[in-house]
PDB file of C-alpha atoms in Angstrom:
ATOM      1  CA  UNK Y   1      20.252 -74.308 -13.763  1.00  0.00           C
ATOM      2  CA  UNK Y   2      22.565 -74.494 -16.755  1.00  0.00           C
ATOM      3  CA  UNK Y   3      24.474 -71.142 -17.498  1.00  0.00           C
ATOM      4  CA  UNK Y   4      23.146 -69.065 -20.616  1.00  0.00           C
ATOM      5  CA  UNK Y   5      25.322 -67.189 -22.412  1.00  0.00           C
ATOM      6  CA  UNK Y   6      24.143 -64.008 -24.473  1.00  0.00           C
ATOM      7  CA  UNK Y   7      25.087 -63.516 -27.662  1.00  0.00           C
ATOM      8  CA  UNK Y   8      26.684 -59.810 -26.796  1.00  0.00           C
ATOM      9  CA  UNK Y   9      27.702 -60.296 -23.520  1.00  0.00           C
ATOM     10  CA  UNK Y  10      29.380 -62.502 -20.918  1.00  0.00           C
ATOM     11  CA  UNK Y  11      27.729 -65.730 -18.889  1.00  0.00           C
ATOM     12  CA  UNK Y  12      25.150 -64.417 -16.546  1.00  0.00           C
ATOM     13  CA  UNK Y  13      23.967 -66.600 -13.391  1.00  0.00           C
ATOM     14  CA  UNK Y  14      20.668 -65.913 -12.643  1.00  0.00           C
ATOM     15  CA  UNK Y  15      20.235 -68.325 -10.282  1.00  0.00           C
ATOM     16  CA  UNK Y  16      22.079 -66.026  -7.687  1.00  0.00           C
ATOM     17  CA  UNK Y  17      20.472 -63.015  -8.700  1.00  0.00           C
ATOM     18  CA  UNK Y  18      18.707 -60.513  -6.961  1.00  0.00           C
ATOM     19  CA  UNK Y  19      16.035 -57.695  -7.542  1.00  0.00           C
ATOM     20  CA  UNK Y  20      17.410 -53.874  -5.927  1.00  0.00           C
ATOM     21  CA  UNK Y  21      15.023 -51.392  -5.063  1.00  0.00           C
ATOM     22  CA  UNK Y  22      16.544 -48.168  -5.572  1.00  0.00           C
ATOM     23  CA  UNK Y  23      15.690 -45.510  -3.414  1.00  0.00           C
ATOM     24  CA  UNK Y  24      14.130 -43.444  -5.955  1.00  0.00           C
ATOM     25  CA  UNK Y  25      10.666 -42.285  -5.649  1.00  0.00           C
ATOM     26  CA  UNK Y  26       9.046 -41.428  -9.205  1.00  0.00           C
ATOM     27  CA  UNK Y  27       6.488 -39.919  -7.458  1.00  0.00           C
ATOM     28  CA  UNK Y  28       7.845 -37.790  -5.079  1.00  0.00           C
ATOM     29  CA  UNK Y  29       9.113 -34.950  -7.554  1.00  0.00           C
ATOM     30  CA  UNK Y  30       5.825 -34.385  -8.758  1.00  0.00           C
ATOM     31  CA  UNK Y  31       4.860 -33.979  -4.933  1.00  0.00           C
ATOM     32  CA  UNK Y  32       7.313 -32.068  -3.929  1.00  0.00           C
ATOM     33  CA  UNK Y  33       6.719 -29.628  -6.707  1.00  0.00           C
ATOM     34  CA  UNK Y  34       2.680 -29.814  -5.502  1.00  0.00           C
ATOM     35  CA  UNK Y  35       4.235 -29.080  -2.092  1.00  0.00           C
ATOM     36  CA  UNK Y  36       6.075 -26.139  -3.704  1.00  0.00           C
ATOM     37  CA  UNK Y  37       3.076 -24.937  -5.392  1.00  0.00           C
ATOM     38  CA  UNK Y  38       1.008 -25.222  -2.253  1.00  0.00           C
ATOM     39  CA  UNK Y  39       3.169 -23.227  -0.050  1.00  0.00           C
ATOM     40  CA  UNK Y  40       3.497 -20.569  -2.709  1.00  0.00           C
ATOM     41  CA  UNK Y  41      -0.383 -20.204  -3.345  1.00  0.00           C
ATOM     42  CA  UNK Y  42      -0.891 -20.386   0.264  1.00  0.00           C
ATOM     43  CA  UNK Y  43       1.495 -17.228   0.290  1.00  0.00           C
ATOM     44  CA  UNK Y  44       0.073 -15.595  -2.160  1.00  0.00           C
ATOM     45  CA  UNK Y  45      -3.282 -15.858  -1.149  1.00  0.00           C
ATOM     46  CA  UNK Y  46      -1.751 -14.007   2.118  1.00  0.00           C
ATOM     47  CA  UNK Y  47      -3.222 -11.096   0.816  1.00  0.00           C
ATOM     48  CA  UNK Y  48      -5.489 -10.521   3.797  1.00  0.00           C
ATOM     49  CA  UNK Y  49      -3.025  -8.563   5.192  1.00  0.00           C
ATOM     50  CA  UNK Y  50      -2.129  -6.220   2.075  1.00  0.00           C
ATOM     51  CA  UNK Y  51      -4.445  -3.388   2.165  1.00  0.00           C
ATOM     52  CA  UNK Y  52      -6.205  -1.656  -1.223  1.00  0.00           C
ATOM     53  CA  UNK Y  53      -7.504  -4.615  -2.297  1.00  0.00           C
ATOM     54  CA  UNK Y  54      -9.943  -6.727  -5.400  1.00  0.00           C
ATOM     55  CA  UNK Y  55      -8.036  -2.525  -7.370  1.00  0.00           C
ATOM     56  CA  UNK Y  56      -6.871  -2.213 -11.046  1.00  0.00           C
ATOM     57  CA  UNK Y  57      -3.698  -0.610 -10.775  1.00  0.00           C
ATOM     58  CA  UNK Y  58      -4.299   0.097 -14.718  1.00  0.00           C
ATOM     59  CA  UNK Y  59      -6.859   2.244 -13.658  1.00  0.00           C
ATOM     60  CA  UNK Y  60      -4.286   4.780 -11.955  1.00  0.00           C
ATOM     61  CA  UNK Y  61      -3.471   7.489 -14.332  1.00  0.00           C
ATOM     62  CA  UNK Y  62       0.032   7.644 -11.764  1.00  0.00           C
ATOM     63  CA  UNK Y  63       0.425   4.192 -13.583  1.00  0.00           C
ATOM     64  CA  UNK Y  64       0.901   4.989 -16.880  1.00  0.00           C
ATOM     65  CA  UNK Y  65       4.117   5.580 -18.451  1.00  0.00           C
ATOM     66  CA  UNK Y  66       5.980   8.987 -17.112  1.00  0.00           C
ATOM     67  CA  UNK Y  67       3.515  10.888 -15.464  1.00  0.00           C
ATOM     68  CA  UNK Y  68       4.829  11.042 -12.414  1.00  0.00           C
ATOM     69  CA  UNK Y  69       7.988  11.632 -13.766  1.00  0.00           C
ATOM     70  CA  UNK Y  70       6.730  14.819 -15.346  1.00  0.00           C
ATOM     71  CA  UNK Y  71       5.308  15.909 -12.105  1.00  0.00           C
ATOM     72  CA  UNK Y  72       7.688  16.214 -10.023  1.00  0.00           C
ATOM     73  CA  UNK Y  73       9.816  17.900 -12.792  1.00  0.00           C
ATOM     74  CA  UNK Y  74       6.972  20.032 -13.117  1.00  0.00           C
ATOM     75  CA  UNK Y  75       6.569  20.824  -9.390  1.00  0.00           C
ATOM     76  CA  UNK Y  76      10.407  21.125  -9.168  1.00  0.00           C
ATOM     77  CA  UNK Y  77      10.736  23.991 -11.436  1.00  0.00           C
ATOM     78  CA  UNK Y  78       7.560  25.941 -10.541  1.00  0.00           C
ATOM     79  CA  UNK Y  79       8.056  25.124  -6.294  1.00  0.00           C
ATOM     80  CA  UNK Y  80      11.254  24.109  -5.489  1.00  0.00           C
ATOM     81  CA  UNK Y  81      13.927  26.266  -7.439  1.00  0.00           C
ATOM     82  CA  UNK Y  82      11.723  29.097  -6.864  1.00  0.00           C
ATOM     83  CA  UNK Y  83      11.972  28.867  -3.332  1.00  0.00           C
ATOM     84  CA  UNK Y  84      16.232  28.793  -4.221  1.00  0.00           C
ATOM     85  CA  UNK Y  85      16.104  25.326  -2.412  1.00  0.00           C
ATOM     86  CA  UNK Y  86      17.673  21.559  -3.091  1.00  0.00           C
ATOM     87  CA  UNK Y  87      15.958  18.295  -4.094  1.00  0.00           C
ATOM     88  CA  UNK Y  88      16.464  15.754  -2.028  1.00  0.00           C
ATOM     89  CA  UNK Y  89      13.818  12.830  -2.898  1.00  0.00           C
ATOM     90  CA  UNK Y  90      10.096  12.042  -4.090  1.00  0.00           C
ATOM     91  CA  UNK Y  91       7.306  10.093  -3.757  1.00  0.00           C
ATOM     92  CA  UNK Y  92       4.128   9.429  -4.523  1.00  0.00           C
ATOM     93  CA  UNK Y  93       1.873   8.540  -0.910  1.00  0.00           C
ATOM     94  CA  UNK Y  94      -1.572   8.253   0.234  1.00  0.00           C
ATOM     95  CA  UNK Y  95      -2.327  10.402   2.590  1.00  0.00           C
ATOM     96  CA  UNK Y  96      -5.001   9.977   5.587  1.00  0.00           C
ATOM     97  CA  UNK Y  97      -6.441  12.852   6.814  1.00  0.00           C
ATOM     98  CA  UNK Y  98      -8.016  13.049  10.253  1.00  0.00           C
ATOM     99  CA  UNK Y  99     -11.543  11.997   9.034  1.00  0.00           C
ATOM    100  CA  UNK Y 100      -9.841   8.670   7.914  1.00  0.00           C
ATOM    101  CA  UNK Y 101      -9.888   9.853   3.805  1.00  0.00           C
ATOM    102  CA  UNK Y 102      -7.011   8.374   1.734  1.00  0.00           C
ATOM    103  CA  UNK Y 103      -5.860  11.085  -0.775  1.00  0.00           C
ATOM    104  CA  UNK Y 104      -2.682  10.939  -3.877  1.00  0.00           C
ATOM    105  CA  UNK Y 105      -0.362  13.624  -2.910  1.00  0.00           C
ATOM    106  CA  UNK Y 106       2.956  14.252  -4.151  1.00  0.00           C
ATOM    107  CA  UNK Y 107       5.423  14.399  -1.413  1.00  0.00           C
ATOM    108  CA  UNK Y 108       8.609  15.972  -2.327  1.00  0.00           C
ATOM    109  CA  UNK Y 109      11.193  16.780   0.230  1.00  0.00           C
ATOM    110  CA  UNK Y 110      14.001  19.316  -0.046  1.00  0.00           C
ATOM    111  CA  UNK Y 111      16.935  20.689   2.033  1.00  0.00           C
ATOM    112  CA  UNK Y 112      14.592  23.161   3.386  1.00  0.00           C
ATOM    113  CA  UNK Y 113      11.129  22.059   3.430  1.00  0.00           C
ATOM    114  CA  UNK Y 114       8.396  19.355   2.606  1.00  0.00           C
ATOM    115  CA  UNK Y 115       6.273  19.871  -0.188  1.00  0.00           C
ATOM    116  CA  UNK Y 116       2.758  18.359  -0.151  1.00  0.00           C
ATOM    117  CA  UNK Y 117       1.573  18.815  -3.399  1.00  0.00           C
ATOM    118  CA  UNK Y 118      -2.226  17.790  -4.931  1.00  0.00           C
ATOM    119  CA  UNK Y 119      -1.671  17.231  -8.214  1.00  0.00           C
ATOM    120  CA  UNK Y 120      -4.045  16.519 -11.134  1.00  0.00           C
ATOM    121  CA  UNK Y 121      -2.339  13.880 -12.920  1.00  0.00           C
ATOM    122  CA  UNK Y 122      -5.138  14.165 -15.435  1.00  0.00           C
ATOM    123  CA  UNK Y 123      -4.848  17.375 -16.958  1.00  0.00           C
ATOM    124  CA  UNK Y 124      -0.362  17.649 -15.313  1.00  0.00           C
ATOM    125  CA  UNK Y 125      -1.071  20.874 -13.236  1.00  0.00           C
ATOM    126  CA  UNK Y 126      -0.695  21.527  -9.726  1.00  0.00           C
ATOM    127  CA  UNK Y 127      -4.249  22.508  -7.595  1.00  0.00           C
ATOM    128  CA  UNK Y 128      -2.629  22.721  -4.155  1.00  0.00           C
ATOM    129  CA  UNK Y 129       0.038  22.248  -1.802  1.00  0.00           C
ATOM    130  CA  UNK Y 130       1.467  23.150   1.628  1.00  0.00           C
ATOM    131  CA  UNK Y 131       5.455  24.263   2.119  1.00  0.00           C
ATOM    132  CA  UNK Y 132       6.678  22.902   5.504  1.00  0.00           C
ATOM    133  CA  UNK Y 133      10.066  23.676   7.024  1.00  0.00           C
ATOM    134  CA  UNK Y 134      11.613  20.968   8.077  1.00  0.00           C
ATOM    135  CA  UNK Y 135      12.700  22.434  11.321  1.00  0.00           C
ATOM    136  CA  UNK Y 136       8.930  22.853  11.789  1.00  0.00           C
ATOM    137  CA  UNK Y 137       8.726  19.257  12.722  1.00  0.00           C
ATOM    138  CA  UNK Y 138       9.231  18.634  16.473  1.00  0.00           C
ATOM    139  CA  UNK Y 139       7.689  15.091  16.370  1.00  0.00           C
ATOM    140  CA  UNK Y 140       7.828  12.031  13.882  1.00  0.00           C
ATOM    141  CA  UNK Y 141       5.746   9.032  14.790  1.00  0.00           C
ATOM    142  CA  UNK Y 142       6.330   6.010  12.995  1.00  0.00           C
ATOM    143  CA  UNK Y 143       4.658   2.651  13.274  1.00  0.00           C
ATOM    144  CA  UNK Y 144       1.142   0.737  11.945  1.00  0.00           C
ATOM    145  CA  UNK Y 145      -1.675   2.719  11.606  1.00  0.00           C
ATOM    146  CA  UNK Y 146      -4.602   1.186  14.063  1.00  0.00           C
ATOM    147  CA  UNK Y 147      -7.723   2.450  14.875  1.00  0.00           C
ATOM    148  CA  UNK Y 148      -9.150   3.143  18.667  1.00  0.00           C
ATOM    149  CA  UNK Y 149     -10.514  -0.654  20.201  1.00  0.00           C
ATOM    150  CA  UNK Y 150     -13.942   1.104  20.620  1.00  0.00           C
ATOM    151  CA  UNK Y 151     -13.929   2.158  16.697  1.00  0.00           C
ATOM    152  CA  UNK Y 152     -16.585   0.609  14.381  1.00  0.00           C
ATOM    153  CA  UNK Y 153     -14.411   0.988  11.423  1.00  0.00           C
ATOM    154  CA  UNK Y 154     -13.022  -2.414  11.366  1.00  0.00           C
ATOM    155  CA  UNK Y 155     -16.425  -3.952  11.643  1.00  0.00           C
ATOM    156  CA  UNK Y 156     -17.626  -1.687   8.496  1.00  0.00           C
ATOM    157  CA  UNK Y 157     -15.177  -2.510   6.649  1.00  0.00           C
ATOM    158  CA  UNK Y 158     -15.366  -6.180   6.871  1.00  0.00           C
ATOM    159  CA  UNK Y 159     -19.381  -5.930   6.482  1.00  0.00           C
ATOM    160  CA  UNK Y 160     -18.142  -4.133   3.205  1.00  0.00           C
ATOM    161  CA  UNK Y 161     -15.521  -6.308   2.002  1.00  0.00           C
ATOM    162  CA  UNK Y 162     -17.629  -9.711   2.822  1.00  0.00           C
ATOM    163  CA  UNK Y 163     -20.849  -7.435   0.346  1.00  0.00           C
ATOM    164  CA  UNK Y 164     -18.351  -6.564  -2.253  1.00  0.00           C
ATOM    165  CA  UNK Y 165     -17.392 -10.418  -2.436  1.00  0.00           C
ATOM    166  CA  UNK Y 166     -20.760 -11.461  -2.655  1.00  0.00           C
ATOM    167  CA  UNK Y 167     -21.619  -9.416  -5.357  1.00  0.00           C
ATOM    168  CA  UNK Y 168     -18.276  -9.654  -7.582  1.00  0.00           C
ATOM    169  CA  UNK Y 169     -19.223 -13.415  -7.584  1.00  0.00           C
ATOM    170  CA  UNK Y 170     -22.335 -13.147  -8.485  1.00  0.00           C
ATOM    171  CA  UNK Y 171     -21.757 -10.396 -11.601  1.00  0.00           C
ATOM    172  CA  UNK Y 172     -19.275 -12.554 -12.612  1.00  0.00           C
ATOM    173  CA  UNK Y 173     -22.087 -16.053 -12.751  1.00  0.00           C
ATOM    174  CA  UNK Y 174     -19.347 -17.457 -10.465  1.00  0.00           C
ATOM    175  CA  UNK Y 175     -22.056 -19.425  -8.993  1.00  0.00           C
ATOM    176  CA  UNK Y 176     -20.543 -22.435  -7.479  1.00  0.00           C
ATOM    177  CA  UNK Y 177     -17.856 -19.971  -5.577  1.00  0.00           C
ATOM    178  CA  UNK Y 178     -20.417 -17.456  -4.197  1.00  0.00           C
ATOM    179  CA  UNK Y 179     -21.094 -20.294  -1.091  1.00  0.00           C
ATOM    180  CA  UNK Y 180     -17.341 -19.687  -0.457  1.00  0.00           C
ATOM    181  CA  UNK Y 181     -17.830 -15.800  -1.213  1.00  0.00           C
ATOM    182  CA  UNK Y 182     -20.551 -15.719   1.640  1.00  0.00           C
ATOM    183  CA  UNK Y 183     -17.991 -17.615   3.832  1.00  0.00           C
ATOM    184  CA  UNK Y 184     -18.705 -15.886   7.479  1.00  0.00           C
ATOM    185  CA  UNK Y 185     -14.573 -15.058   7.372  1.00  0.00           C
ATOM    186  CA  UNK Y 186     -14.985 -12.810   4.674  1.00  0.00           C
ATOM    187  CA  UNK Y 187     -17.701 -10.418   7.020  1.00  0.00           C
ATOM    188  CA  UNK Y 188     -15.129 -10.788   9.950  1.00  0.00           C
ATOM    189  CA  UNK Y 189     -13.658  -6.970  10.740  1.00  0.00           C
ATOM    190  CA  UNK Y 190     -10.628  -5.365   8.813  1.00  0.00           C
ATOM    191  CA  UNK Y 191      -7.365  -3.988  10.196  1.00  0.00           C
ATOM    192  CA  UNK Y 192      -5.762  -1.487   7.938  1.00  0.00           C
ATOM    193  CA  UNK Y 193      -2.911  -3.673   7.700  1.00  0.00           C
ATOM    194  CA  UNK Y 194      -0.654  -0.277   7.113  1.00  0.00           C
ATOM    195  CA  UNK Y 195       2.641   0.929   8.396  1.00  0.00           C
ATOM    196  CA  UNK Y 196       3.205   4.422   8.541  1.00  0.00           C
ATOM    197  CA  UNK Y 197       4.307   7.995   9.453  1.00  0.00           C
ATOM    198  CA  UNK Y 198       2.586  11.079  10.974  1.00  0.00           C
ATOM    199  CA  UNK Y 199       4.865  14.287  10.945  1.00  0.00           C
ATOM    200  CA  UNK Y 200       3.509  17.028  14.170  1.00  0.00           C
ATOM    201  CA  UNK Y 201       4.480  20.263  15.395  1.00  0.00           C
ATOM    202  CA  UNK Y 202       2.038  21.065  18.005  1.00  0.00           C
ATOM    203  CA  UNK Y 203       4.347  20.768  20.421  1.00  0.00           C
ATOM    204  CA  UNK Y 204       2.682  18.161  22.397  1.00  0.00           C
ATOM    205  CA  UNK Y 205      -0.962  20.267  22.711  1.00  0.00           C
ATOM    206  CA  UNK Y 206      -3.866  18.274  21.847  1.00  0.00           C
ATOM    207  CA  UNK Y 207      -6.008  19.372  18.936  1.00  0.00           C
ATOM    208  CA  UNK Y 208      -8.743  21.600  19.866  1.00  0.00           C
ATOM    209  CA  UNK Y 209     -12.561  20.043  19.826  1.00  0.00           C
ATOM    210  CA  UNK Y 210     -13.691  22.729  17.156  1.00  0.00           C
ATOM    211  CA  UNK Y 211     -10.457  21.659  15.135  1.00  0.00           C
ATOM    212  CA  UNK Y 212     -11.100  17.813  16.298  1.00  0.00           C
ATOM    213  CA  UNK Y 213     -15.260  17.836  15.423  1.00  0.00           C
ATOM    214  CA  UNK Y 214     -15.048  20.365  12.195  1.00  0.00           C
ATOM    215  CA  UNK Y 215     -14.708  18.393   8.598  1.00  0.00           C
ATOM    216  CA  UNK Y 216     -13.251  21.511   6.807  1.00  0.00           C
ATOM    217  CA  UNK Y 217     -10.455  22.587   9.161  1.00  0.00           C
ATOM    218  CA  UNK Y 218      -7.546  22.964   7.434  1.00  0.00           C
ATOM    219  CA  UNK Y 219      -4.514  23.765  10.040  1.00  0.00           C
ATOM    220  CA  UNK Y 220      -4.202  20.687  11.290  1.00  0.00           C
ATOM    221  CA  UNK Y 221      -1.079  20.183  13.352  1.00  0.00           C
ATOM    222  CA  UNK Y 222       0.029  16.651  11.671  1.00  0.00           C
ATOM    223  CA  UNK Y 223       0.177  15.387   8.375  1.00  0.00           C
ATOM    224  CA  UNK Y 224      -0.225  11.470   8.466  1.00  0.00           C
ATOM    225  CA  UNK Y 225       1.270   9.333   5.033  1.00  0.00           C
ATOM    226  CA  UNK Y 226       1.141   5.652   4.135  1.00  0.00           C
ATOM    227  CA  UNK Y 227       2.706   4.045   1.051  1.00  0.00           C
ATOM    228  CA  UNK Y 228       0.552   4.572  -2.153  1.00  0.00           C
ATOM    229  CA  UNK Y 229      -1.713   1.531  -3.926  1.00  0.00           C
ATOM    230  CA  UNK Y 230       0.830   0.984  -6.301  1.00  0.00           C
ATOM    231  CA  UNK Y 231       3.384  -0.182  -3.639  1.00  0.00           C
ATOM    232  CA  UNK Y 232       1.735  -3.649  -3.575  1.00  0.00           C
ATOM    233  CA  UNK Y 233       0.444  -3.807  -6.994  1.00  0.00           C
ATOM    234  CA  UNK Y 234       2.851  -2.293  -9.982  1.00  0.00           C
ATOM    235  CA  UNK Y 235       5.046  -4.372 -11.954  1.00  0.00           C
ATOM    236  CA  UNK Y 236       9.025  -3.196 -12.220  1.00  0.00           C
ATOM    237  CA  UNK Y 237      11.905  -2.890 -10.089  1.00  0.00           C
ATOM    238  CA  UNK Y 238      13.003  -1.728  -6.911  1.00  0.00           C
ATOM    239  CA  UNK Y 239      14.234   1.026  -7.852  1.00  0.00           C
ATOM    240  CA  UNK Y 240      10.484   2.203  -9.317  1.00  0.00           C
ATOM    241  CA  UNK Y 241       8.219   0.478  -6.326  1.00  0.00           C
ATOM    242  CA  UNK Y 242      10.641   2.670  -4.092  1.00  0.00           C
ATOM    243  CA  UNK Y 243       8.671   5.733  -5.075  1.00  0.00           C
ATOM    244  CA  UNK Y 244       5.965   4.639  -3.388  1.00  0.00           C
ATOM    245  CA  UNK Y 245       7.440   3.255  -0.429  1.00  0.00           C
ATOM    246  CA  UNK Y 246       6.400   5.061   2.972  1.00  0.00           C
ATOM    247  CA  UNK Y 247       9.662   3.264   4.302  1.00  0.00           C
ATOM    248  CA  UNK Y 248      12.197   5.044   1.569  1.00  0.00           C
ATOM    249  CA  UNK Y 249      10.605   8.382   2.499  1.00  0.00           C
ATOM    250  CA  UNK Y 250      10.774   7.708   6.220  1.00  0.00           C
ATOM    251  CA  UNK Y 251      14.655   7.008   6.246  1.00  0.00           C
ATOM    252  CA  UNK Y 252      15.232   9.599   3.688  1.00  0.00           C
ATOM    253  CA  UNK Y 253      13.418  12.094   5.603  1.00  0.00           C
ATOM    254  CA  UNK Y 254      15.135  11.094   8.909  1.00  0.00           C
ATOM    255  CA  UNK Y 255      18.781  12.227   7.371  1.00  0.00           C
ATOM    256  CA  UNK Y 256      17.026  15.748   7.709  1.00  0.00           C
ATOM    257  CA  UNK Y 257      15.859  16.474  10.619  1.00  0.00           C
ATOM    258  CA  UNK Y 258      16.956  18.930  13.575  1.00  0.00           C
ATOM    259  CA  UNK Y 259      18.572  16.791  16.521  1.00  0.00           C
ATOM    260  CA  UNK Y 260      15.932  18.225  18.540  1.00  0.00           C
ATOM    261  CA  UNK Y 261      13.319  16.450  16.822  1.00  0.00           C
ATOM    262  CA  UNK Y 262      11.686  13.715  18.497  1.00  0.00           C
ATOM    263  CA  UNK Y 263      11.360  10.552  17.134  1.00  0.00           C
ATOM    264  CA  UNK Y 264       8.762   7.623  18.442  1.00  0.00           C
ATOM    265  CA  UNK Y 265       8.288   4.311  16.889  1.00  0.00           C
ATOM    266  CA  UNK Y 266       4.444   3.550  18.044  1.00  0.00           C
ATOM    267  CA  UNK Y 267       1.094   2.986  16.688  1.00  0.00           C
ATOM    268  CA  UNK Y 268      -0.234   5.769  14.796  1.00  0.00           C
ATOM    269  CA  UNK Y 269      -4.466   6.246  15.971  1.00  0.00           C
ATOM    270  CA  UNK Y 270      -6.399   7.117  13.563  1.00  0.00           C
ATOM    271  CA  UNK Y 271      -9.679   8.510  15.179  1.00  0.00           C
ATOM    272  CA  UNK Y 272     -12.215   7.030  13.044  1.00  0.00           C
ATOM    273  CA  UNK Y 273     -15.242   5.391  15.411  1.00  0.00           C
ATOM    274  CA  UNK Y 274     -18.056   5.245  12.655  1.00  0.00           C
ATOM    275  CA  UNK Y 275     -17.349   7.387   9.532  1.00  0.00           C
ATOM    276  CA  UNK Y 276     -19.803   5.945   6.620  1.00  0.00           C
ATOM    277  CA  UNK Y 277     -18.104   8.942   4.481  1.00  0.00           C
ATOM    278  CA  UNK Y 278     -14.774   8.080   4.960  1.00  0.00           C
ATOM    279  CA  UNK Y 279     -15.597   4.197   3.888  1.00  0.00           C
ATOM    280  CA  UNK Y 280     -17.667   5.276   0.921  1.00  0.00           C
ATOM    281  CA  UNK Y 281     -14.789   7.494  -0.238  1.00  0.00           C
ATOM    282  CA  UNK Y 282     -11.642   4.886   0.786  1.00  0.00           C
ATOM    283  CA  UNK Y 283     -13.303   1.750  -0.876  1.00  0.00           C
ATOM    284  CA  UNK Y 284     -13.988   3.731  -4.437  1.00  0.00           C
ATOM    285  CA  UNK Y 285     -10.522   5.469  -4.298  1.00  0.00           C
ATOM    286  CA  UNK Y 286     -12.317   8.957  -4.269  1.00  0.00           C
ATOM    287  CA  UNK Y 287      -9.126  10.510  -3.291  1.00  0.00           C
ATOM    288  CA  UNK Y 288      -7.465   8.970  -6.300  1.00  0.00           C
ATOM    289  CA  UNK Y 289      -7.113  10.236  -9.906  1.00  0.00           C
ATOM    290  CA  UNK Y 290      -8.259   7.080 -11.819  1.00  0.00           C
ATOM    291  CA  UNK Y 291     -10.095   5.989 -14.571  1.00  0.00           C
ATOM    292  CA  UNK Y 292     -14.331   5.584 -13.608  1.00  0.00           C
ATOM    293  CA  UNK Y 293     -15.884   4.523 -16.682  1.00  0.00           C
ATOM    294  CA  UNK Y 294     -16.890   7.380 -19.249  1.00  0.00           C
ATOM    295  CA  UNK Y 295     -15.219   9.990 -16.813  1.00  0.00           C
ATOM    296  CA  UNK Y 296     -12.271  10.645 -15.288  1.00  0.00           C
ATOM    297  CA  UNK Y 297     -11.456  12.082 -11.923  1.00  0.00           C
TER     298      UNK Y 297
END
């Protein structure tokens, strides 16, 4: 083969050339970014194990702009510096009662003492609250919050969830995904899928069976707190979600207590074997100052 010469360049020889492959994969990008994507749906559809869920945080009057802000100012002047005492830290948790009700309480800790306030975020006034010394506590368990192997809770609450799937699919005319709704997995039983920590001063004596059996008994000798909805669910930083973090009010409250104080890292039992109330009231956030429609409560 003669040689050809270009008219811009040098004498090529093509009988001696040869066709590289480089090791370049158009193709691959795209998959690795599908990859990407995958692995970061698949852990965002983890969700299973984040409790509160298919909840509008919007509908949280505790969401809005401030409101807990004013609050705690609010319970700090009227509770706190009336009491001639220091604040230390606050947060807004849920707190589980020992029929297995979630209810909003304002927990604000001081040198002294631990507030538990009910407030009503509606209307910004205080209905309740209970002053603890802090060298009342003799006992702080912290771990997940479980409930007995023999409970029917679990079970309830994934007959519940797999209803509530169901029929969200089927308001919505999500027809083709209601087969996938009524997906056996979504019936299978619920964990609470909850860390958190119960403060006692019974001083090791079991609660008595009129305290243990009686709805409206008020002295119990615990107080049991997990982190609040908006934990998992509000948009901002650290700094704000750390409000209503059961873990920033753990450590914090930790720093305060007596040396004497015993503290156990174990699963925290909540008695619940088959309380219909207590699943009506936890799955419409009864215990909760949100929006409902026309009304507010």
């Amino acid at each position: 083969m003669e040689e050809t010469c270009l008219e811009e360049g040098p004498a090529v020889n093509f009988e001696r050339a040869t066709l590289e492959i480089a090791n370049t994969d158009p193709i691959r990008p795209s998959t690795e970014s599908a990859d990407n994507a995958s692995n970061q749906n698949s852990a965002s559809r983890n969700v299973c194990n984040v409790p509160f869920k298919h909840i509008d945080v919007h509908t949280f009057f505790t969401d809005r702009n401030e409101v807990v802000e004013r609050a705690i100012s609010d319970c700090t002047e009227k509770l706190i510096k009336q009491n001639d005492d220091e604040l230390v830290g606050s947060w807004l948790l849920t707190e589980i009662s020992l029929w297995d009700t979630e209810k909003e309480r304002l927990v604000l800790l001081a040198t002294k003492a631990l507030y538990s306030v009910k407030y009503d975020f509606i209307s910004l006034k205080i209905l309740d609250f209970n002053r603890l010394p802090i060298l009342l506590f003799d006992t702080i368990v912290t771990g997940d919050i479980i409930y007995p192997s023999s409970s029917l809770a679990p079970r309830l609450n994934g007959l519940a969830e797999g209803v509530s799937s169901v029929i969200h699919c089927a308001v919505r005319q999500e027809w083709s995904s209601i087969a996938g709704c009524s997906n056996l997995t979504q019936f299978e039983p619920r964990k609470r899928h909850m860390s958190g920590i119960r403060l006692m001063w019974n001083r090791g004596q079991p609660l008595t069976l009129i305290k243990k059996w009686n709805p409206f008994a008020r002295n119990i000798p615990w107080l049991t707190y997990a982190s609040h909805p908006l934990f998992w669910y509000k948009d901002g930083t650290e700094i704000v979600k750390t409000r209503f973090d059961i873990e920033a009010f753990n450590t914090t409250l930790k720093s305060l207590l007596p040396r004497e104080s015993n503290v156990v890292n174990m699963p925290i039992i909540i008695e619940n074997y088959c309380s219909l109330g207590a699943l009506v009231h936890n799955r419409n956030g009864l215990g909760f100052f949100k929006v409902r429609g026309k009304i507010s409560f």
